[in-house]
Coordinates of C-alpha atoms in Angstrom, one line a residue:
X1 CA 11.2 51.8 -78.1
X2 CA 9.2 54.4 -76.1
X3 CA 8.8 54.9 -72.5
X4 CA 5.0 54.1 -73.0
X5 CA 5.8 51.2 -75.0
X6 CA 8.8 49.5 -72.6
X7 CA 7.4 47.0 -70.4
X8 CA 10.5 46.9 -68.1
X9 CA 9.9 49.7 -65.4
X10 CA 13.2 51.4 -63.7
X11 CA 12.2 50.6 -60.0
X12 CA 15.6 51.6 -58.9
X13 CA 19.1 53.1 -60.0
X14 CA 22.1 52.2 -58.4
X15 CA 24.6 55.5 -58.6
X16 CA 28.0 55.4 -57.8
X17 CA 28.0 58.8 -56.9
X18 CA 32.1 58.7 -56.7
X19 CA 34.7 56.0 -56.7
X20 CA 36.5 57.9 -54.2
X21 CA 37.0 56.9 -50.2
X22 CA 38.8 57.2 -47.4
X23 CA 38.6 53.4 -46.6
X24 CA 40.9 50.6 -48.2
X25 CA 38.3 47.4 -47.9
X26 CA 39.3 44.7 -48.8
X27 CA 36.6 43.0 -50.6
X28 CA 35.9 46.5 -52.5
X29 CA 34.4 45.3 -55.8
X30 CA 34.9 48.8 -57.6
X31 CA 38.4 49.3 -56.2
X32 CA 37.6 52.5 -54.5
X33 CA 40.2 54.6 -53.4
X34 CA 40.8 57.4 -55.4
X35 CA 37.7 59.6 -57.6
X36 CA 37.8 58.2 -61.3
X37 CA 39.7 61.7 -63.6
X38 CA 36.7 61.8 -65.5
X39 CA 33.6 61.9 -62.9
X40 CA 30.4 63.6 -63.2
X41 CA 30.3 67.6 -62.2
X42 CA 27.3 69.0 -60.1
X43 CA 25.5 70.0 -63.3
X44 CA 25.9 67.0 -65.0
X45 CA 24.5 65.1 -61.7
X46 CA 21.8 67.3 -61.5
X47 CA 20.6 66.9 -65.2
X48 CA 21.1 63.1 -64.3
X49 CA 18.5 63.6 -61.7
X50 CA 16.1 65.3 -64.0
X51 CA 16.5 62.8 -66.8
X52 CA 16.2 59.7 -64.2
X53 CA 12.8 61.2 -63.3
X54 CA 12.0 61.6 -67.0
X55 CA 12.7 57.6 -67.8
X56 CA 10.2 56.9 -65.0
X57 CA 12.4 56.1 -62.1
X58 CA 11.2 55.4 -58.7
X59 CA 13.7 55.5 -56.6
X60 CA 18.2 56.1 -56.5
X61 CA 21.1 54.4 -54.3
X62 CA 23.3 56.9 -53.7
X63 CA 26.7 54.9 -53.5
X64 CA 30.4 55.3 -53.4
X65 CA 33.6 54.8 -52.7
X66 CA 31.8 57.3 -49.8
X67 CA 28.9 59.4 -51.0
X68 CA 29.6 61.9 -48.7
X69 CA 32.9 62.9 -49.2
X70 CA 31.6 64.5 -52.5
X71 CA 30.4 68.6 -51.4
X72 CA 27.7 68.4 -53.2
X73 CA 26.2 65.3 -52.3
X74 CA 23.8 67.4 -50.3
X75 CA 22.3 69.3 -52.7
X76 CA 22.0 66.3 -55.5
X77 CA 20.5 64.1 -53.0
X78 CA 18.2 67.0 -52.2
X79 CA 17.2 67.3 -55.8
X80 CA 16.8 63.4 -56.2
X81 CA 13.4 64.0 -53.1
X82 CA 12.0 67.1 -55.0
X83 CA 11.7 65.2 -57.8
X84 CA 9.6 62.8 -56.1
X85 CA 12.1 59.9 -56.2
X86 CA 12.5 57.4 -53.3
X87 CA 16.6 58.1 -51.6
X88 CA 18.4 56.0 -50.5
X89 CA 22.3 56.1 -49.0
X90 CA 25.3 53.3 -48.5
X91 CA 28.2 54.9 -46.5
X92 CA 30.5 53.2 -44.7
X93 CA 29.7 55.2 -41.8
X94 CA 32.9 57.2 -41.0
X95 CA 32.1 60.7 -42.2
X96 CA 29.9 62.2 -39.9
X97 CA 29.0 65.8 -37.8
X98 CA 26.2 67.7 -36.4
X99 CA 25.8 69.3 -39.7
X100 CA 25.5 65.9 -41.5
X101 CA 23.4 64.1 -39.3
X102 CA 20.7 67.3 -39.1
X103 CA 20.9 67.3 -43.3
X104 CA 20.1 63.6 -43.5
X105 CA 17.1 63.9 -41.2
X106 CA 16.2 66.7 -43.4
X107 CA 16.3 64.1 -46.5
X108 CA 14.3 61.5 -44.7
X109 CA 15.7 58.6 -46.7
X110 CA 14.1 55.6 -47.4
X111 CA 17.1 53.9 -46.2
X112 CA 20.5 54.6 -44.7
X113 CA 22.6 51.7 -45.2
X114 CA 25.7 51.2 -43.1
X115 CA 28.4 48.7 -43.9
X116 CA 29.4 46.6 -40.8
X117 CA 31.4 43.2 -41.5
X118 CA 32.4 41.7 -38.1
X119 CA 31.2 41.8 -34.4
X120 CA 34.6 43.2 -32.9
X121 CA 37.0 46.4 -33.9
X122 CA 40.4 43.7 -34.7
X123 CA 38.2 42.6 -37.6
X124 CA 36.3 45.1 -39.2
X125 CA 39.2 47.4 -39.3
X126 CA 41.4 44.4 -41.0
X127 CA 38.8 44.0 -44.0
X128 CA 38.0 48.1 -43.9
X129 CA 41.9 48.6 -44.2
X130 CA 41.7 51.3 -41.2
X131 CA 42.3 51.1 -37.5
X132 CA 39.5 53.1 -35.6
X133 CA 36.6 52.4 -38.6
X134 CA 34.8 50.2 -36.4
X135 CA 34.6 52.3 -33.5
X136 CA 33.3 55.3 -35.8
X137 CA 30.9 52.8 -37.4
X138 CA 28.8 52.2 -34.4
X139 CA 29.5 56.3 -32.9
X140 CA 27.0 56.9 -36.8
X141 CA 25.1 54.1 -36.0
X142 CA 23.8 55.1 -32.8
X143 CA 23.1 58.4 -33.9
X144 CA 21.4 57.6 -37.0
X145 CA 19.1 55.5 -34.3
X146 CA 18.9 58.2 -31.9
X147 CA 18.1 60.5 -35.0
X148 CA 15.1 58.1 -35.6
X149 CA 16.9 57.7 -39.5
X150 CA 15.9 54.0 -40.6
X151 CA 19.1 52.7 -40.2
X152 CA 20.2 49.2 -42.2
X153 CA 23.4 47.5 -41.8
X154 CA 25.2 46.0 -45.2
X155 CA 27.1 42.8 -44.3
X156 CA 29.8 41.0 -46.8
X157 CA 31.0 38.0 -45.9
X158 CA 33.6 36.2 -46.9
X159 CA 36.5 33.6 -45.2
X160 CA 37.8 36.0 -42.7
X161 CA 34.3 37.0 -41.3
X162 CA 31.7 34.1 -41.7
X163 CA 32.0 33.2 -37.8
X164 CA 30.8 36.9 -36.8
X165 CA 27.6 36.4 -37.8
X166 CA 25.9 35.2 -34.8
X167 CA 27.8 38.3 -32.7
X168 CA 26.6 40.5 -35.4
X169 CA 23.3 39.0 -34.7
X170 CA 23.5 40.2 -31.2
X171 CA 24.8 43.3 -31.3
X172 CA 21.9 44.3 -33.6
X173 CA 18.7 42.5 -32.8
X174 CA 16.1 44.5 -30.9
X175 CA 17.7 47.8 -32.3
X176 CA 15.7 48.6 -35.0
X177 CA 18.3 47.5 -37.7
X178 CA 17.5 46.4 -40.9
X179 CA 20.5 43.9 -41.9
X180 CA 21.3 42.5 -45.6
X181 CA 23.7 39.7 -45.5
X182 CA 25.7 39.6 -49.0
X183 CA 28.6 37.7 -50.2
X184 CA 31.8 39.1 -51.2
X185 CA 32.9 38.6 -54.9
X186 CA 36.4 38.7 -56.9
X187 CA 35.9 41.6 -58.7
X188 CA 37.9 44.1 -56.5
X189 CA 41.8 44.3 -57.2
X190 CA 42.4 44.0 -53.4
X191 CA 40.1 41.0 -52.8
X192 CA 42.4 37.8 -52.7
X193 CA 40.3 35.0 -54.8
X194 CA 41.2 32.2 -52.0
X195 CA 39.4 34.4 -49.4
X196 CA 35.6 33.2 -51.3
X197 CA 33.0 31.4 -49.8
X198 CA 33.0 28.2 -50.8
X199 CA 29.9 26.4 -51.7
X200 CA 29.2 25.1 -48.7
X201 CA 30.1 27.8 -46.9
X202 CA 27.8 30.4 -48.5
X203 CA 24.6 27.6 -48.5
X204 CA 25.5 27.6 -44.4
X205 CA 24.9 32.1 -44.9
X206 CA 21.9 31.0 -46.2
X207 CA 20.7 29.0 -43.3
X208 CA 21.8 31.2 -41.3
X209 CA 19.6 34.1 -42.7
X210 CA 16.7 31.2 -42.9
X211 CA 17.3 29.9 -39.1
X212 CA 17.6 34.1 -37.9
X213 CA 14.3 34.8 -39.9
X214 CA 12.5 31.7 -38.0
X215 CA 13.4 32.2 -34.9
X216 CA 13.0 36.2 -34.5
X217 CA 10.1 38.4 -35.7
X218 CA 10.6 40.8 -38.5
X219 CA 10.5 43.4 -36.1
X220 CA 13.3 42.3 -33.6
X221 CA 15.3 41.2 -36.5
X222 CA 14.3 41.8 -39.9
X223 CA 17.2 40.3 -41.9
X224 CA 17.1 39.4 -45.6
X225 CA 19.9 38.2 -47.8
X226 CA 21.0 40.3 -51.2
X227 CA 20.4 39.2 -54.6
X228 CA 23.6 36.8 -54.8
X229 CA 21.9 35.0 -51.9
X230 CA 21.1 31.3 -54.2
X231 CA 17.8 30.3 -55.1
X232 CA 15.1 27.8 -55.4
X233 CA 15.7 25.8 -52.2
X234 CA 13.6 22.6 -51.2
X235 CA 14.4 23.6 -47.3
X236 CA 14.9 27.6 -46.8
X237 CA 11.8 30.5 -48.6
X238 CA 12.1 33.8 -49.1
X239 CA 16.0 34.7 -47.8
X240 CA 15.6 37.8 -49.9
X241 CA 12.6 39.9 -50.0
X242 CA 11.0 38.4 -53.4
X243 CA 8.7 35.6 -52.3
X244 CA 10.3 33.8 -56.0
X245 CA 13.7 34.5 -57.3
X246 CA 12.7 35.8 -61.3
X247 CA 15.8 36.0 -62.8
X248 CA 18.8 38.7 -62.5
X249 CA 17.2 41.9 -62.4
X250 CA 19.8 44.2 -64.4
X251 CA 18.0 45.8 -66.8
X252 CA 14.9 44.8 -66.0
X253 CA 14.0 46.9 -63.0
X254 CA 17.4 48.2 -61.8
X255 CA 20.4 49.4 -63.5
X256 CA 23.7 51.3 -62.6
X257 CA 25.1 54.4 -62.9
X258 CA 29.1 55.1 -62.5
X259 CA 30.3 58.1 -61.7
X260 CA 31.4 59.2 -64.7
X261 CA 28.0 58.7 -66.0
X262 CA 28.5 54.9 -67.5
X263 CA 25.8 52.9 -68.0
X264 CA 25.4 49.0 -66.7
X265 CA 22.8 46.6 -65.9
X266 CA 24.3 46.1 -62.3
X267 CA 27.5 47.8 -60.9
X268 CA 28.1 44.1 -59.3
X269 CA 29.0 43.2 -62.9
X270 CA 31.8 45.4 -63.2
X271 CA 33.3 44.8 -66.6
X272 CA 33.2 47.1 -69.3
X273 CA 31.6 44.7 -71.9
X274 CA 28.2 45.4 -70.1
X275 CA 28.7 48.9 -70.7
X276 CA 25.0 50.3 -72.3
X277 CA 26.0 54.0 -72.9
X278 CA 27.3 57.0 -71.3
X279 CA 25.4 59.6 -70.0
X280 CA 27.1 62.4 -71.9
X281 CA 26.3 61.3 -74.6
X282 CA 22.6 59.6 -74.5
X283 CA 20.2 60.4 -71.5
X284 CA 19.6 57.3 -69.3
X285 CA 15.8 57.4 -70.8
X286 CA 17.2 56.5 -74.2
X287 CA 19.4 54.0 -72.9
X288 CA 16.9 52.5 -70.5
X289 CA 14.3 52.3 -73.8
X290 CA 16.8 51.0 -76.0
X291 CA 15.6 48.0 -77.7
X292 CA 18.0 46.6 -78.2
X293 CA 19.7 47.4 -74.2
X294 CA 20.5 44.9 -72.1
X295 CA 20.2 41.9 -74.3
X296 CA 21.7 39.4 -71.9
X297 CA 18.4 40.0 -69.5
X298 CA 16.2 41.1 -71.8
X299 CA 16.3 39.1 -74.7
X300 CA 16.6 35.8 -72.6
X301 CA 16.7 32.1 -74.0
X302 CA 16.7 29.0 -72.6
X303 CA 20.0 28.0 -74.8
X304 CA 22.0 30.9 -73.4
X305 CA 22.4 28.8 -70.0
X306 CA 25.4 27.8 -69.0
X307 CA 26.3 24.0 -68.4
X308 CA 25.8 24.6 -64.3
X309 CA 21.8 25.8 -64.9
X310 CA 20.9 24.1 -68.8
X311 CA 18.0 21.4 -68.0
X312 CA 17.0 22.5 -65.0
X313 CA 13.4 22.6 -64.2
X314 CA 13.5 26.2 -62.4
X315 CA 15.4 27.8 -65.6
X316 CA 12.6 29.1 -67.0
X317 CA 11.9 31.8 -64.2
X318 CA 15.4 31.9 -62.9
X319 CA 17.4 32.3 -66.0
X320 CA 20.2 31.3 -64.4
X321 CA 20.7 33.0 -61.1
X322 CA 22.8 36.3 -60.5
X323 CA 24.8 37.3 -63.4
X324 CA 27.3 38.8 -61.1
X325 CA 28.3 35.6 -59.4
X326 CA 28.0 33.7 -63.1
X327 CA 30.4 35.6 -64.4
X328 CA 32.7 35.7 -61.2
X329 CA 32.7 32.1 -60.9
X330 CA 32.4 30.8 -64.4
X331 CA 33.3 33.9 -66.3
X332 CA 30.0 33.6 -68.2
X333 CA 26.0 34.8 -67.8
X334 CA 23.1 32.4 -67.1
X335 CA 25.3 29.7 -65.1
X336 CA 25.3 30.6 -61.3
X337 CA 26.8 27.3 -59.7
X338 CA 25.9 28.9 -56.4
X339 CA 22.1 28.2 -56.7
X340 CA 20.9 26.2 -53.2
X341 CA 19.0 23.8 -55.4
X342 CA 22.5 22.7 -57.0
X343 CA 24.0 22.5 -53.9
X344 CA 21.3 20.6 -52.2
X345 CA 21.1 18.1 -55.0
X346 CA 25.0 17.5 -53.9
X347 CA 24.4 17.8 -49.7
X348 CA 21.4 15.6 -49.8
X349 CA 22.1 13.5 -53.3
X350 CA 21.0 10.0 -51.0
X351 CA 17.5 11.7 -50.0
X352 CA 16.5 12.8 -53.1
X353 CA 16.7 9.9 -54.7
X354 CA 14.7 8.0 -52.6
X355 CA 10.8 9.8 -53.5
X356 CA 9.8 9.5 -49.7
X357 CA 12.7 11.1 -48.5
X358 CA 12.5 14.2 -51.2
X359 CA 9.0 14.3 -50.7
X360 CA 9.5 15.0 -46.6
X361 CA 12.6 17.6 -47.3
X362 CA 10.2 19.4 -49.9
X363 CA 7.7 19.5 -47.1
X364 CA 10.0 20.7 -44.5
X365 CA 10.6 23.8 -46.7
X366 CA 6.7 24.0 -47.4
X367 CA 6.1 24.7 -43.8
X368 CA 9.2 27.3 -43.3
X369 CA 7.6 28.8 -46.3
X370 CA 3.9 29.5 -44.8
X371 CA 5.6 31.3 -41.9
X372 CA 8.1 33.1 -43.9
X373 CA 5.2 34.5 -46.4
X374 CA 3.8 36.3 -43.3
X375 CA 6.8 37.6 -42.4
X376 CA 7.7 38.9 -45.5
X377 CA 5.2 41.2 -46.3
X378 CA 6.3 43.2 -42.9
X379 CA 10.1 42.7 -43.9
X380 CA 9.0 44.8 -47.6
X381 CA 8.1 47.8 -45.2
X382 CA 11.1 47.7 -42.8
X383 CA 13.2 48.2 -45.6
X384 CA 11.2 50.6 -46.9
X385 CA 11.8 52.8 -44.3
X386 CA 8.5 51.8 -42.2
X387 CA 10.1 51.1 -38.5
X388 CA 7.1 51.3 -36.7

């Protein structure tokens, strides 16, 4: 399959630019730590940029461990702009200096994501697995703001923090933060499994993110959740920035990059059996137009659901949810038992059987949805960079 002739366009690659850090978290879903043996040189990266341009890509995440503990980081982010390709950075927000802060302004990144998981230093520090991180956190925060860098803040929750949200809330609203609300998954050694949201639990992030995005404008607050974040809800619209969750994306628009030039779908799905190539030995064009790549989105049935999703009237466009969370929870794809329209079939099993009842909770999400529709076409340029 050609470029021409690929209808999937690459909107976005997700790069891991190294697996090393200088943080321990604890919900780390790569592990990072130490940089793989085998990772990417500067040429290599730089070809990488070119041949990302080449497959038609409009825009990288550069990611670690910490991006910017690499020494080059500079000059391959630099070539990622020239190109014409939309940057983006996700740091942790500890590795900062004069010199770093006056290259970044240079760069002029669409976004530069910070990760922040609790309202107060005994917290943050505990999951970041380093006393001081939190302190430092809001020291690179401040200045990205007072740099005028458009500044988002990266939020995994899990047991230990889901009651800092609302603190979060306030320590960030009116700032000119972009925040994205995520859940934490199991696929991190150092990430105990009894430490995940339960079901409940993560339907109560989503109405959080639902009740924040009612009851503060885009601009004081403009909050969305990430692509785990459940779908097809009678009661909360748009959580994410997609006015309609269409299905995992991986593959489809997005795809990631490890940093010694492996090929997945999603770096969420971090197992080896979705391994589509290696960069050193096909470019990512011929691995992004491969076609027969990334079968498990691309070549979609309705039979390859799982027994949580098969039969259910939104399968068709939802394809079962997040594949990262499918496979976490149920160890296969298409079968997300996290979707809000499971759990509310459980929360409010009474109402929806009687039709009147349904018909007034379907409602109720009708009318957060015409409100949320005008939000969300200002929330698409906030986290695009647009601040203003």
């Amino acid at each position: 399959m050609s470029k021409k002739s690929n209808p999937y366009r690459l909107e976005c690659a997700v790069w891991e630019f190294t697996l090393k850090c200088n943080l321990n978290c604890l919900h780390c879903g790569s592990t990072a730590g130490g940089k793989r043996g085998d990772e990417l040189n500067t040429e290599e990266a730089l070809v990488l940029c070119e041949d990302l341009k080449k497959a038609g890509c409009l825009a990288v995440a550069l990611m670690g461990g910490e991006p910017l503990l690499r020494k080059d980081f500079f000059k391959v982010a630099e070539k990622i702009k020239t190109l014409g390709m939309d940057l983006s950075i996700i740091t942790n927000g500890t590795i900062y200096s004069d010199e770093i802060f006056e290259k970044l302004k240079k760069l002029n990144p669409r976004a530069l994501a910070v990760s922040l998981d609790a309202s107060k230093a005994e917290i943050h520090d505990k999951i970041r697995g380093q006393k001081g991180a939190f302190e430092k956190t809001w020291e690179f925060v401040n200045r990205g703001l007072k740099e005028k860098l458009p500044v988002s803040i990266i939020t995994t929750v899990h047991k230990m923090n889901l009651k800092e949200l609302p603190a979060i809330r306030e320590q960030i609203k009116g700032k000119g933060i972009a925040w994205q609300i995520q859940t934490a998954g199991a696929e991190g050694a150092r990430f105990p499994k009894e430490m995940l949201l339960d079901a409940d639990e993560f339907y109560s992030v989503g109405f959080f993110i639902e009740s924040s995005r009612r009851n503060y404008s885009a601009l004081e607050l403009p909050v969305i959740g990430a692509h785990d974040m459940g779908f097809n809800s009678m009661l909360m619209k748009n959580i994410t920035l997609q006015n309609k969750w269409r299905g995992c994306e991986a593959g489809i628009s997005v795809l990631g990059i490890r940093s010694n030039g492996d090929i997945l779908g999603c770096l969420a799905v971090n197992d080896d059996k979705f391994i589509e190539g290696n960069i050193r030995e096909t470019s990512v064009g011929d691995i992004w137009n491969n076609p027969k790549g990334f079968s498990y989105t691309r070549d979609f049935k309705l039979e390859d659901a799982g027994e949580s999703c098969s039969g259910c009237e939104f399968l068709a466009d939802c394809k079962g949810g997040c594949n990262e969370m499918s496979l976490m929870k149920t160890g296969k794809t298409h079968n997300d038992p996290y979707c809000f329209c499971k759990i509310e079939q459980r929360l409010f099993k009474e109402d929806i059987k009687n039709p009147f009842k349904k018909f007034m909770l379907k409602l109720s999400g009708l009318k957060s949805s015409l409100s949320a529709d005008r939000k969300i076409k200002k929330l698409s340029k906030i986290f695009l960079g647009d601040r203003v």
